[in-house]
């Protein structure tokens, strides 16, 4: 389950802090394929640097993954009904902290990279009236049975580009999980306390765990 949770976090990371790379985002299937291929290529090539300084993974996440996640939309989904109780400044601060928390989480997860392979669902036509799609990704690891993940992507109607915002593994949504995890604290302590907690979590150093 620990491995599965790591994969869930790692692959959710499919624009906010950096300029997007030259990946066509007009088709969610081909975008997922190209982003994933580039990510694993970079991880493989940069292993010496990563082993020497795991903080390098933050840079990789921001460059290879973050441009393809709608972090504000994801953050607002996590806040759920609590969103109505916040100010614009609070929402901005929460989104920024949530984004850094995701970067740190993905970076930590990617320390477990051991040349896993991925299989992306073949591209298909997306109906003109569809603004949310799920793309299936199978994680193939010689040490474990294949794992199926379904990534949710949302169409930005202004730019006509697709961006990831959630992932479902074994029927469990990452957004729903974080909603449940943080809803109590949001109610009792408020968004400012949760925002600070996210900042603290994001500030923790990235460490390579011993196998």
Short mmCIF file of C-alpha atoms in Angstrom, two decimals:
data_model
loop_
_atom_site.label_atom_id
_atom_site.label_comp_id
_atom_site.label_asym_id
_atom_site.label_seq_id
_atom_site.Cartn_x
_atom_site.Cartn_y
_atom_site.Cartn_z
CA UNK A 1 0.00 0.00 0.00
CA UNK A 2 2.88 2.37 0.70
CA UNK A 3 4.18 1.83 -2.83
CA UNK A 4 0.69 2.42 -4.25
CA UNK A 5 0.26 5.64 -2.30
CA UNK A 6 3.62 6.82 -3.60
CA UNK A 7 2.60 6.14 -7.18
CA UNK A 8 -0.71 7.89 -6.61
CA UNK A 9 1.08 11.05 -5.57
CA UNK A 10 3.79 10.81 -8.18
CA UNK A 11 1.52 10.54 -11.17
CA UNK A 12 -1.04 13.06 -10.10
CA UNK A 13 1.55 15.57 -11.08
CA UNK A 14 0.55 15.74 -14.51
CA UNK A 15 0.25 25.85 -14.97
CA UNK A 16 1.40 27.82 -12.36
CA UNK A 17 5.00 28.42 -11.27
CA UNK A 18 6.92 27.72 -14.46
CA UNK A 19 6.55 27.99 -18.20
CA UNK A 20 5.10 24.87 -19.79
CA UNK A 21 7.38 22.72 -21.90
CA UNK A 22 6.71 22.11 -25.59
CA UNK A 23 4.10 19.42 -25.05
CA UNK A 24 0.82 19.65 -26.94
CA UNK A 25 -1.95 19.83 -24.34
CA UNK A 26 -4.86 19.78 -26.75
CA UNK A 27 -5.27 16.01 -26.42
CA UNK A 28 -5.27 14.56 -22.89
CA UNK A 29 -4.07 11.11 -23.97
CA UNK A 30 -1.04 12.18 -25.98
CA UNK A 31 -0.20 14.80 -23.35
CA UNK A 32 -0.12 12.15 -20.61
CA UNK A 33 2.08 9.95 -22.76
CA UNK A 34 4.62 12.62 -23.64
CA UNK A 35 4.82 14.09 -20.14
CA UNK A 36 5.34 10.65 -18.60
CA UNK A 37 8.01 9.66 -21.10
CA UNK A 38 9.91 12.91 -20.56
CA UNK A 39 9.67 12.59 -16.78
CA UNK A 40 11.13 9.10 -16.70
CA UNK A 41 13.81 10.04 -19.21
CA UNK A 42 14.91 12.92 -16.99
CA UNK A 43 14.83 10.80 -13.84
CA UNK A 44 17.01 8.17 -15.46
CA UNK A 45 19.53 10.67 -16.84
CA UNK A 46 19.77 12.70 -13.62
CA UNK A 47 20.20 9.83 -11.15
CA UNK A 48 23.81 10.77 -10.25
CA UNK A 49 22.75 14.31 -9.35
CA UNK A 50 19.68 13.08 -7.51
CA UNK A 51 21.66 10.59 -5.44
CA UNK A 52 24.14 13.32 -4.51
CA UNK A 53 21.44 15.88 -3.74
CA UNK A 54 17.81 14.69 -3.54
CA UNK A 55 16.63 18.33 -3.56
CA UNK A 56 17.26 18.20 -7.32
CA UNK A 57 13.93 16.40 -7.53
CA UNK A 58 12.07 19.59 -6.64
CA UNK A 59 13.54 21.18 -9.76
CA UNK A 60 12.53 18.20 -11.88
CA UNK A 61 8.98 18.25 -10.54
CA UNK A 62 8.56 21.96 -11.23
CA UNK A 63 9.97 21.60 -14.72
CA UNK A 64 8.51 18.28 -15.87
CA UNK A 65 5.21 17.94 -14.01
CA UNK A 66 3.89 21.17 -12.55
CA UNK A 67 3.14 22.86 -15.89
CA UNK A 68 0.52 20.20 -16.55
CA UNK A 69 -1.39 20.39 -13.27
CA UNK A 70 -4.15 22.87 -12.55
CA UNK A 71 -3.06 23.33 -8.95
CA UNK A 72 -5.54 26.09 -8.20
CA UNK A 73 -8.47 23.99 -9.38
CA UNK A 74 -7.18 21.03 -7.36
CA UNK A 75 -6.68 23.22 -4.28
CA UNK A 76 -10.21 24.60 -4.52
CA UNK A 77 -11.61 21.08 -4.91
CA UNK A 78 -9.77 20.06 -1.75
CA UNK A 79 -11.23 23.03 0.13
CA UNK A 80 -14.72 22.03 -1.01
CA UNK A 81 -17.47 23.81 0.91
CA UNK A 82 -14.84 25.59 3.02
CA UNK A 83 -13.97 27.68 -0.03
CA UNK A 84 -16.97 29.95 0.58
CA UNK A 85 -15.62 30.92 4.01
CA UNK A 86 -12.29 32.25 2.69
CA UNK A 87 -11.05 35.55 1.33
CA UNK A 88 -9.23 35.97 -1.98
CA UNK A 89 -5.92 36.43 -0.15
CA UNK A 90 -6.50 33.28 1.89
CA UNK A 91 -7.29 31.28 -1.25
CA UNK A 92 -4.14 32.55 -2.95
CA UNK A 93 -2.01 31.68 0.08
CA UNK A 94 -3.57 28.23 0.38
CA UNK A 95 -3.07 27.51 -3.34
CA UNK A 96 0.58 28.55 -3.15
CA UNK A 97 1.19 26.41 -0.05
CA UNK A 98 -0.73 23.49 -1.57
CA UNK A 99 1.38 23.72 -4.71
CA UNK A 100 4.64 23.66 -2.76
CA UNK A 101 3.30 20.76 -0.70
CA UNK A 102 2.59 18.84 -3.90
CA UNK A 103 6.06 19.61 -5.26
CA UNK A 104 7.68 18.31 -2.08
CA UNK A 105 5.41 15.25 -2.01
CA UNK A 106 6.15 14.36 -5.62
CA UNK A 107 9.86 14.93 -5.11
CA UNK A 108 9.92 12.62 -2.12
CA UNK A 109 7.95 9.95 -3.98
CA UNK A 110 10.28 10.09 -6.96
CA UNK A 111 13.23 9.13 -4.77
CA UNK A 112 11.76 5.62 -5.16
CA UNK A 113 12.23 5.61 -8.93
CA UNK A 114 13.74 2.29 -10.05
CA UNK A 115 13.11 2.35 -13.80
CA UNK A 116 9.41 1.46 -13.66
CA UNK A 117 7.57 1.29 -16.97
CA UNK A 118 4.23 2.85 -17.82
CA UNK A 119 1.51 2.06 -20.34
CA UNK A 120 -0.81 4.91 -21.30
CA UNK A 121 -4.32 4.29 -22.58
CA UNK A 122 -4.32 4.67 -26.40
CA UNK A 123 -5.46 8.05 -27.67
CA UNK A 124 -9.06 8.43 -28.75
CA UNK A 125 -11.40 11.18 -29.82
CA UNK A 126 -12.77 13.37 -27.06
CA UNK A 127 -16.42 14.45 -27.51
CA UNK A 128 -16.76 18.17 -28.15
CA UNK A 129 -18.98 18.64 -25.10
CA UNK A 130 -16.63 16.82 -22.70
CA UNK A 131 -14.59 18.97 -20.30
CA UNK A 132 -13.45 16.20 -17.89
CA UNK A 133 -11.80 12.95 -19.00
CA UNK A 134 -10.06 10.07 -17.28
CA UNK A 135 -6.94 8.55 -18.78
CA UNK A 136 -5.87 5.07 -17.71
CA UNK A 137 -2.23 4.46 -16.86
CA UNK A 138 -0.81 1.05 -15.95
CA UNK A 139 2.36 0.99 -13.86
CA UNK A 140 4.45 -2.06 -14.76
CA UNK A 141 7.08 -3.16 -12.26
CA UNK A 142 8.88 -6.49 -12.43
CA UNK A 143 8.78 -6.71 -8.63
CA UNK A 144 4.99 -6.27 -8.29
CA UNK A 145 1.71 -6.90 -10.13
CA UNK A 146 0.67 -4.10 -12.54
CA UNK A 147 -1.16 -1.19 -10.92
CA UNK A 148 -4.01 0.64 -12.65
CA UNK A 149 -4.38 4.37 -12.13
CA UNK A 150 -6.99 6.66 -13.66
CA UNK A 151 -6.05 10.31 -14.05
CA UNK A 152 -8.66 13.02 -14.27
CA UNK A 153 -7.92 15.93 -16.54
CA UNK A 154 -9.93 19.10 -17.09
CA UNK A 155 -10.18 21.20 -20.23
CA UNK A 156 -9.36 24.88 -19.88
CA UNK A 157 -12.06 26.34 -22.08
CA UNK A 158 -10.09 29.54 -22.66
CA UNK A 159 -6.78 27.99 -23.73
CA UNK A 160 -8.26 24.68 -25.00
CA UNK A 161 -5.54 22.85 -23.05
CA UNK A 162 -5.95 19.88 -20.74
CA UNK A 163 -4.53 19.86 -17.23
CA UNK A 164 -4.46 17.16 -14.57
CA UNK A 165 -6.19 17.74 -11.25
CA UNK A 166 -6.97 14.36 -9.66
CA UNK A 167 -6.10 10.67 -9.74
CA UNK A 168 -8.04 7.58 -8.75
CA UNK A 169 -6.35 4.36 -7.62
CA UNK A 170 -8.33 1.33 -6.51
CA UNK A 171 -11.43 3.51 -6.51
CA UNK A 172 -9.87 6.12 -4.21
CA UNK A 173 -9.66 9.75 -5.35
CA UNK A 174 -6.68 11.79 -4.17
CA UNK A 175 -8.86 14.92 -3.99
CA UNK A 176 -11.48 13.14 -1.88
CA UNK A 177 -8.77 11.72 0.38
CA UNK A 178 -7.26 15.15 1.06
CA UNK A 179 -10.73 16.63 1.60
CA UNK A 180 -11.40 14.06 4.32
CA UNK A 181 -7.93 14.43 5.81
CA UNK A 182 -8.05 18.21 6.16
CA UNK A 183 -11.77 18.96 6.57
CA UNK A 184 -11.70 18.64 10.36
CA UNK A 185 -8.75 20.99 10.75
CA UNK A 186 -10.29 23.45 8.30
CA UNK A 187 -13.46 23.54 10.40
CA UNK A 188 -11.82 23.77 13.81
CA UNK A 189 -8.65 25.76 13.13
CA UNK A 190 -9.40 27.54 9.86
CA UNK A 191 -7.68 27.83 6.50
CA UNK A 192 -4.75 29.90 7.82
CA UNK A 193 -3.66 27.09 10.15
CA UNK A 194 -3.93 24.49 7.38
CA UNK A 195 -1.98 26.75 5.03
CA UNK A 196 0.83 27.09 7.57
CA UNK A 197 0.84 23.34 8.11
CA UNK A 198 1.26 22.81 4.37
CA UNK A 199 4.16 25.28 4.32
CA UNK A 200 5.83 23.39 7.16
CA UNK A 201 5.37 20.05 5.41
CA UNK A 202 6.70 21.45 2.12
CA UNK A 203 9.82 22.79 3.86
CA UNK A 204 10.96 19.37 5.04
CA UNK A 205 14.11 18.17 3.20
CA UNK A 206 13.83 15.55 0.48
CA UNK A 207 15.49 12.34 1.63
CA UNK A 208 16.28 9.12 -0.18
CA UNK A 209 14.82 6.30 1.88
CA UNK A 210 16.87 3.17 2.24
CA UNK A 211 15.31 0.19 0.50
#
